Amino acid sequence: MPLKNAKSLRSHRWYGPDDLRSFGHRSRVASMGSIQADYVGKPVIAIINTWSDINPCHSHLGSAPRM
């Protein structure tokens, strides 16, 4: 697989443009303590877990902590 340049990454479309939508993405990432060097020119990868008590289809993903 050929390497992609930084501007072809999906994360550049989220964080790169100088518009209101990208400002929102950058401000939320900054509120979590990240700085611009953490995401500029790099792919942003997130891992999520869609488990819930409501959806039995995702029961194999584990359970939420019980309180």
PDB file of N, CA and C in Angstrom:
ATOM      1  N   MET A   1       0.841  -1.166   0.000  1.00  0.00           N
ATOM      2  CA  MET A   1       0.000   0.000   0.000  1.00  0.00           C
ATOM      3  C   MET A   1       0.895   1.242   0.000  1.00  0.00           C
ATOM      4  N   PRO A   2       0.681   2.162  -0.915  1.00  0.00           N
ATOM      5  CA  PRO A   2       1.515   3.364  -0.960  1.00  0.00           C
ATOM      6  C   PRO A   2       1.232   4.280   0.233  1.00  0.00           C
ATOM      7  N   LEU A   3       2.250   4.980   0.674  1.00  0.00           N
ATOM      8  CA  LEU A   3       2.085   5.921   1.767  1.00  0.00           C
ATOM      9  C   LEU A   3       1.296   7.139   1.293  1.00  0.00           C
ATOM     10  N   LYS A   4       0.479   7.674   2.170  1.00  0.00           N
ATOM     11  CA  LYS A   4      -0.307   8.857   1.835  1.00  0.00           C
ATOM     12  C   LYS A   4       0.422  10.099   2.331  1.00  0.00           C
ATOM     13  N   ASN A   5       0.220  11.196   1.624  1.00  0.00           N
ATOM     14  CA  ASN A   5       0.772  12.427   2.154  1.00  0.00           C
ATOM     15  C   ASN A   5      -0.188  12.978   3.209  1.00  0.00           C
ATOM     16  N   ALA A   6       0.287  13.890   4.020  1.00  0.00           N
ATOM     17  CA  ALA A   6      -0.483  14.367   5.172  1.00  0.00           C
ATOM     18  C   ALA A   6      -1.805  15.017   4.758  1.00  0.00           C
ATOM     19  N   LYS A   7      -1.847  15.697   3.638  1.00  0.00           N
ATOM     20  CA  LYS A   7      -3.075  16.392   3.234  1.00  0.00           C
ATOM     21  C   LYS A   7      -4.140  15.449   2.683  1.00  0.00           C
ATOM     22  N   SER A   8      -3.798  14.209   2.390  1.00  0.00           N
ATOM     23  CA  SER A   8      -4.800  13.262   1.909  1.00  0.00           C
ATOM     24  C   SER A   8      -5.424  12.459   3.055  1.00  0.00           C
ATOM     25  N   LEU A   9      -4.954  12.652   4.271  1.00  0.00           N
ATOM     26  CA  LEU A   9      -5.514  11.942   5.423  1.00  0.00           C
ATOM     27  C   LEU A   9      -6.881  12.509   5.792  1.00  0.00           C
ATOM     28  N   ARG A  10      -7.775  11.665   6.251  1.00  0.00           N
ATOM     29  CA  ARG A  10      -9.078  12.115   6.716  1.00  0.00           C
ATOM     30  C   ARG A  10      -8.921  13.091   7.875  1.00  0.00           C
ATOM     31  N   SER A  11      -7.940  12.856   8.727  1.00  0.00           N
ATOM     32  CA  SER A  11      -7.743  13.755   9.864  1.00  0.00           C
ATOM     33  C   SER A  11      -7.374  15.163   9.417  1.00  0.00           C
ATOM     34  N   HIS A  12      -6.741  15.314   8.254  1.00  0.00           N
ATOM     35  CA  HIS A  12      -6.463  16.659   7.748  1.00  0.00           C
ATOM     36  C   HIS A  12      -7.759  17.357   7.351  1.00  0.00           C
ATOM     37  N   ARG A  13      -8.702  16.605   6.801  1.00  0.00           N
ATOM     38  CA  ARG A  13      -9.991  17.205   6.447  1.00  0.00           C
ATOM     39  C   ARG A  13     -10.742  17.651   7.696  1.00  0.00           C
ATOM     40  N   TRP A  14     -10.492  17.005   8.840  1.00  0.00           N
ATOM     41  CA  TRP A  14     -11.153  17.387  10.085  1.00  0.00           C
ATOM     42  C   TRP A  14     -10.449  18.549  10.770  1.00  0.00           C
ATOM     43  N   TYR A  15      -9.125  18.536  10.783  1.00  0.00           N
ATOM     44  CA  TYR A  15      -8.367  19.517  11.567  1.00  0.00           C
ATOM     45  C   TYR A  15      -7.676  20.584  10.726  1.00  0.00           C
ATOM     46  N   GLY A  16      -7.467  20.363   9.441  1.00  0.00           N
ATOM     47  CA  GLY A  16      -6.645  21.240   8.631  1.00  0.00           C
ATOM     48  C   GLY A  16      -7.278  22.524   8.132  1.00  0.00           C
ATOM     49  N   PRO A  17      -8.504  22.482   7.592  1.00  0.00           N
ATOM     50  CA  PRO A  17      -9.072  23.699   7.010  1.00  0.00           C
ATOM     51  C   PRO A  17      -9.276  24.803   8.048  1.00  0.00           C
ATOM     52  N   ASP A  18      -9.281  26.042   7.568  1.00  0.00           N
ATOM     53  CA  ASP A  18      -9.509  27.179   8.445  1.00  0.00           C
ATOM     54  C   ASP A  18     -10.980  27.574   8.356  1.00  0.00           C
ATOM     55  N   ASP A  19     -11.843  26.718   8.920  1.00  0.00           N
ATOM     56  CA  ASP A  19     -13.273  26.995   8.914  1.00  0.00           C
ATOM     57  C   ASP A  19     -13.867  26.686  10.281  1.00  0.00           C
ATOM     58  N   LEU A  20     -15.134  26.985  10.455  1.00  0.00           N
ATOM     59  CA  LEU A  20     -15.788  26.825  11.755  1.00  0.00           C
ATOM     60  C   LEU A  20     -15.858  25.362  12.192  1.00  0.00           C
ATOM     61  N   ARG A  21     -16.118  24.458  11.263  1.00  0.00           N
ATOM     62  CA  ARG A  21     -16.207  23.041  11.614  1.00  0.00           C
ATOM     63  C   ARG A  21     -14.873  22.516  12.141  1.00  0.00           C
ATOM     64  N   SER A  22     -13.783  22.824  11.453  1.00  0.00           N
ATOM     65  CA  SER A  22     -12.465  22.380  11.906  1.00  0.00           C
ATOM     66  C   SER A  22     -12.076  23.041  13.216  1.00  0.00           C
ATOM     67  N   PHE A  23     -12.491  24.294  13.387  1.00  0.00           N
ATOM     68  CA  PHE A  23     -12.247  24.968  14.667  1.00  0.00           C
ATOM     69  C   PHE A  23     -12.892  24.197  15.809  1.00  0.00           C
ATOM     70  N   GLY A  24     -14.115  23.708  15.587  1.00  0.00           N
ATOM     71  CA  GLY A  24     -14.789  22.909  16.610  1.00  0.00           C
ATOM     72  C   GLY A  24     -14.025  21.633  16.934  1.00  0.00           C
ATOM     73  N   HIS A  25     -13.531  20.946  15.916  1.00  0.00           N
ATOM     74  CA  HIS A  25     -12.752  19.724  16.148  1.00  0.00           C
ATOM     75  C   HIS A  25     -11.474  20.042  16.921  1.00  0.00           C
ATOM     76  N   ARG A  26     -10.770  21.092  16.498  1.00  0.00           N
ATOM     77  CA  ARG A  26      -9.515  21.459  17.174  1.00  0.00           C
ATOM     78  C   ARG A  26      -9.752  21.896  18.617  1.00  0.00           C
ATOM     79  N   SER A  27     -10.834  22.630  18.863  1.00  0.00           N
ATOM     80  CA  SER A  27     -11.087  23.102  20.229  1.00  0.00           C
ATOM     81  C   SER A  27     -11.447  21.948  21.163  1.00  0.00           C
ATOM     82  N   ARG A  28     -12.185  20.956  20.664  1.00  0.00           N
ATOM     83  CA  ARG A  28     -12.505  19.800  21.521  1.00  0.00           C
ATOM     84  C   ARG A  28     -11.259  18.980  21.834  1.00  0.00           C
ATOM     85  N   VAL A  29     -10.375  18.828  20.860  1.00  0.00           N
ATOM     86  CA  VAL A  29      -9.130  18.092  21.102  1.00  0.00           C
ATOM     87  C   VAL A  29      -8.252  18.875  22.083  1.00  0.00           C
ATOM     88  N   ALA A  30      -8.217  20.199  21.941  1.00  0.00           N
ATOM     89  CA  ALA A  30      -7.425  21.032  22.857  1.00  0.00           C
ATOM     90  C   ALA A  30      -7.986  20.965  24.274  1.00  0.00           C
ATOM     91  N   SER A  31      -9.307  20.855  24.418  1.00  0.00           N
ATOM     92  CA  SER A  31      -9.903  20.776  25.756  1.00  0.00           C
ATOM     93  C   SER A  31      -9.544  19.482  26.469  1.00  0.00           C
ATOM     94  N   MET A  32      -9.113  18.457  25.697  1.00  0.00           N
ATOM     95  CA  MET A  32      -8.672  17.196  26.307  1.00  0.00           C
ATOM     96  C   MET A  32      -7.180  17.197  26.602  1.00  0.00           C
ATOM     97  N   GLY A  33      -6.498  18.320  26.319  1.00  0.00           N
ATOM     98  CA  GLY A  33      -5.090  18.435  26.659  1.00  0.00           C
ATOM     99  C   GLY A  33      -4.121  18.193  25.524  1.00  0.00           C
ATOM    100  N   SER A  34      -4.616  17.966  24.311  1.00  0.00           N
ATOM    101  CA  SER A  34      -3.723  17.751  23.166  1.00  0.00           C
ATOM    102  C   SER A  34      -3.258  19.091  22.609  1.00  0.00           C
ATOM    103  N   ILE A  35      -2.085  19.071  22.019  1.00  0.00           N
ATOM    104  CA  ILE A  35      -1.570  20.260  21.346  1.00  0.00           C
ATOM    105  C   ILE A  35      -1.553  19.983  19.848  1.00  0.00           C
ATOM    106  N   GLN A  36      -1.360  21.021  19.058  1.00  0.00           N
ATOM    107  CA  GLN A  36      -1.423  20.889  17.598  1.00  0.00           C
ATOM    108  C   GLN A  36      -0.414  19.874  17.072  1.00  0.00           C
ATOM    109  N   ALA A  37       0.738  19.784  17.671  1.00  0.00           N
ATOM    110  CA  ALA A  37       1.765  18.837  17.216  1.00  0.00           C
ATOM    111  C   ALA A  37       1.331  17.376  17.388  1.00  0.00           C
ATOM    112  N   ASP A  38       0.320  17.125  18.221  1.00  0.00           N
ATOM    113  CA  ASP A  38      -0.169  15.761  18.434  1.00  0.00           C
ATOM    114  C   ASP A  38      -0.943  15.220  17.232  1.00  0.00           C
ATOM    115  N   TYR A  39      -1.513  16.107  16.400  1.00  0.00           N
ATOM    116  CA  TYR A  39      -2.350  15.612  15.310  1.00  0.00           C
ATOM    117  C   TYR A  39      -2.013  16.145  13.926  1.00  0.00           C
ATOM    118  N   VAL A  40      -1.243  17.198  13.801  1.00  0.00           N
ATOM    119  CA  VAL A  40      -0.946  17.756  12.472  1.00  0.00           C
ATOM    120  C   VAL A  40      -0.036  16.803  11.700  1.00  0.00           C
ATOM    121  N   GLY A  41      -0.469  16.401  10.511  1.00  0.00           N
ATOM    122  CA  GLY A  41       0.306  15.526   9.648  1.00  0.00           C
ATOM    123  C   GLY A  41       0.316  14.075  10.068  1.00  0.00           C
ATOM    124  N   LYS A  42      -0.540  13.709  11.020  1.00  0.00           N
ATOM    125  CA  LYS A  42      -0.600  12.326  11.510  1.00  0.00           C
ATOM    126  C   LYS A  42      -2.032  11.812  11.379  1.00  0.00           C
ATOM    127  N   PRO A  43      -2.194  10.516  11.181  1.00  0.00           N
ATOM    128  CA  PRO A  43      -3.552   9.975  11.196  1.00  0.00           C
ATOM    129  C   PRO A  43      -4.079   9.959  12.632  1.00  0.00           C
ATOM    130  N   VAL A  44      -5.333  10.286  12.801  1.00  0.00           N
ATOM    131  CA  VAL A  44      -5.961  10.256  14.120  1.00  0.00           C
ATOM    132  C   VAL A  44      -6.793   8.981  14.174  1.00  0.00           C
ATOM    133  N   ILE A  45      -6.511   8.144  15.145  1.00  0.00           N
ATOM    134  CA  ILE A  45      -7.168   6.846  15.263  1.00  0.00           C
ATOM    135  C   ILE A  45      -7.882   6.789  16.609  1.00  0.00           C
ATOM    136  N   ALA A  46      -9.138   6.391  16.597  1.00  0.00           N
ATOM    137  CA  ALA A  46      -9.918   6.277  17.829  1.00  0.00           C
ATOM    138  C   ALA A  46     -10.406   4.840  17.978  1.00  0.00           C
ATOM    139  N   ILE A  47     -10.467   4.387  19.197  1.00  0.00           N
ATOM    140  CA  ILE A  47     -10.997   3.061  19.502  1.00  0.00           C
ATOM    141  C   ILE A  47     -12.220   3.262  20.387  1.00  0.00           C
ATOM    142  N   ILE A  48     -13.344   2.720  19.955  1.00  0.00           N
ATOM    143  CA  ILE A  48     -14.574   2.897  20.711  1.00  0.00           C
ATOM    144  C   ILE A  48     -15.160   1.534  21.064  1.00  0.00           C
ATOM    145  N   ASN A  49     -16.053   1.523  22.021  1.00  0.00           N
ATOM    146  CA  ASN A  49     -16.757   0.315  22.418  1.00  0.00           C
ATOM    147  C   ASN A  49     -18.242   0.637  22.385  1.00  0.00           C
ATOM    148  N   THR A  50     -19.017  -0.076  21.570  1.00  0.00           N
ATOM    149  CA  THR A  50     -20.436   0.215  21.402  1.00  0.00           C
ATOM    150  C   THR A  50     -21.326  -0.672  22.262  1.00  0.00           C
ATOM    151  N   TRP A  51     -20.778  -1.287  23.288  1.00  0.00           N
ATOM    152  CA  TRP A  51     -21.567  -2.150  24.159  1.00  0.00           C
ATOM    153  C   TRP A  51     -22.597  -1.340  24.924  1.00  0.00           C
ATOM    154  N   SER A  52     -23.771  -1.922  25.130  1.00  0.00           N
ATOM    155  CA  SER A  52     -24.775  -1.320  26.011  1.00  0.00           C
ATOM    156  C   SER A  52     -25.732  -2.411  26.477  1.00  0.00           C
ATOM    157  N   ASP A  53     -26.490  -2.118  27.527  1.00  0.00           N
ATOM    158  CA  ASP A  53     -27.514  -3.046  28.011  1.00  0.00           C
ATOM    159  C   ASP A  53     -28.669  -3.168  27.031  1.00  0.00           C
ATOM    160  N   ILE A  54     -28.859  -2.159  26.194  1.00  0.00           N
ATOM    161  CA  ILE A  54     -30.006  -2.108  25.301  1.00  0.00           C
ATOM    162  C   ILE A  54     -29.808  -2.978  24.068  1.00  0.00           C
ATOM    163  N   ASN A  55     -28.597  -3.059  23.554  1.00  0.00           N
ATOM    164  CA  ASN A  55     -28.333  -3.734  22.286  1.00  0.00           C
ATOM    165  C   ASN A  55     -27.660  -5.089  22.532  1.00  0.00           C
ATOM    166  N   PRO A  56     -28.376  -6.200  22.466  1.00  0.00           N
ATOM    167  CA  PRO A  56     -27.772  -7.508  22.709  1.00  0.00           C
ATOM    168  C   PRO A  56     -26.804  -7.944  21.614  1.00  0.00           C
ATOM    169  N   CYS A  57     -26.849  -7.292  20.463  1.00  0.00           N
ATOM    170  CA  CYS A  57     -25.954  -7.665  19.359  1.00  0.00           C
ATOM    171  C   CYS A  57     -24.489  -7.409  19.702  1.00  0.00           C
ATOM    172  N   HIS A  58     -24.226  -6.492  20.617  1.00  0.00           N
ATOM    173  CA  HIS A  58     -22.856  -6.150  20.980  1.00  0.00           C
ATOM    174  C   HIS A  58     -22.463  -6.686  22.354  1.00  0.00           C
ATOM    175  N   SER A  59     -23.144  -7.713  22.817  1.00  0.00           N
ATOM    176  CA  SER A  59     -22.860  -8.246  24.163  1.00  0.00           C
ATOM    177  C   SER A  59     -21.461  -8.846  24.267  1.00  0.00           C
ATOM    178  N   HIS A  60     -20.886  -9.256  23.155  1.00  0.00           N
ATOM    179  CA  HIS A  60     -19.534  -9.837  23.177  1.00  0.00           C
ATOM    180  C   HIS A  60     -18.446  -8.793  23.429  1.00  0.00           C
ATOM    181  N   LEU A  61     -18.782  -7.504  23.415  1.00  0.00           N
ATOM    182  CA  LEU A  61     -17.788  -6.453  23.606  1.00  0.00           C
ATOM    183  C   LEU A  61     -17.491  -6.176  25.072  1.00  0.00           C
ATOM    184  N   GLY A  62     -18.207  -6.797  25.984  1.00  0.00           N
ATOM    185  CA  GLY A  62     -17.934  -6.588  27.396  1.00  0.00           C
ATOM    186  C   GLY A  62     -19.043  -5.825  28.055  1.00  0.00           C
ATOM    187  N   SER A  63     -18.790  -5.416  29.251  1.00  0.00           N
ATOM    188  CA  SER A  63     -19.841  -4.713  29.983  1.00  0.00           C
ATOM    189  C   SER A  63     -19.293  -3.426  30.582  1.00  0.00           C
ATOM    190  N   ALA A  64     -20.217  -2.517  30.793  1.00  0.00           N
ATOM    191  CA  ALA A  64     -19.874  -1.256  31.449  1.00  0.00           C
ATOM    192  C   ALA A  64     -19.757  -1.507  32.942  1.00  0.00           C
ATOM    193  N   PRO A  65     -18.952  -0.730  33.649  1.00  0.00           N
ATOM    194  CA  PRO A  65     -18.849  -0.915  35.093  1.00  0.00           C
ATOM    195  C   PRO A  65     -20.189  -0.692  35.776  1.00  0.00           C
ATOM    196  N   ARG A  66     -20.504  -1.535  36.700  1.00  0.00           N
ATOM    197  CA  ARG A  66     -21.768  -1.407  37.451  1.00  0.00           C
ATOM    198  C   ARG A  66     -21.548  -0.504  38.651  1.00  0.00           C
ATOM    199  N   MET A  67     -22.508   0.345  38.917  1.00  0.00           N
ATOM    200  CA  MET A  67     -22.406   1.258  40.061  1.00  0.00           C
ATOM    201  C   MET A  67     -23.415   0.866  41.107  1.00  0.00           C
TER     202      MET A  67
END
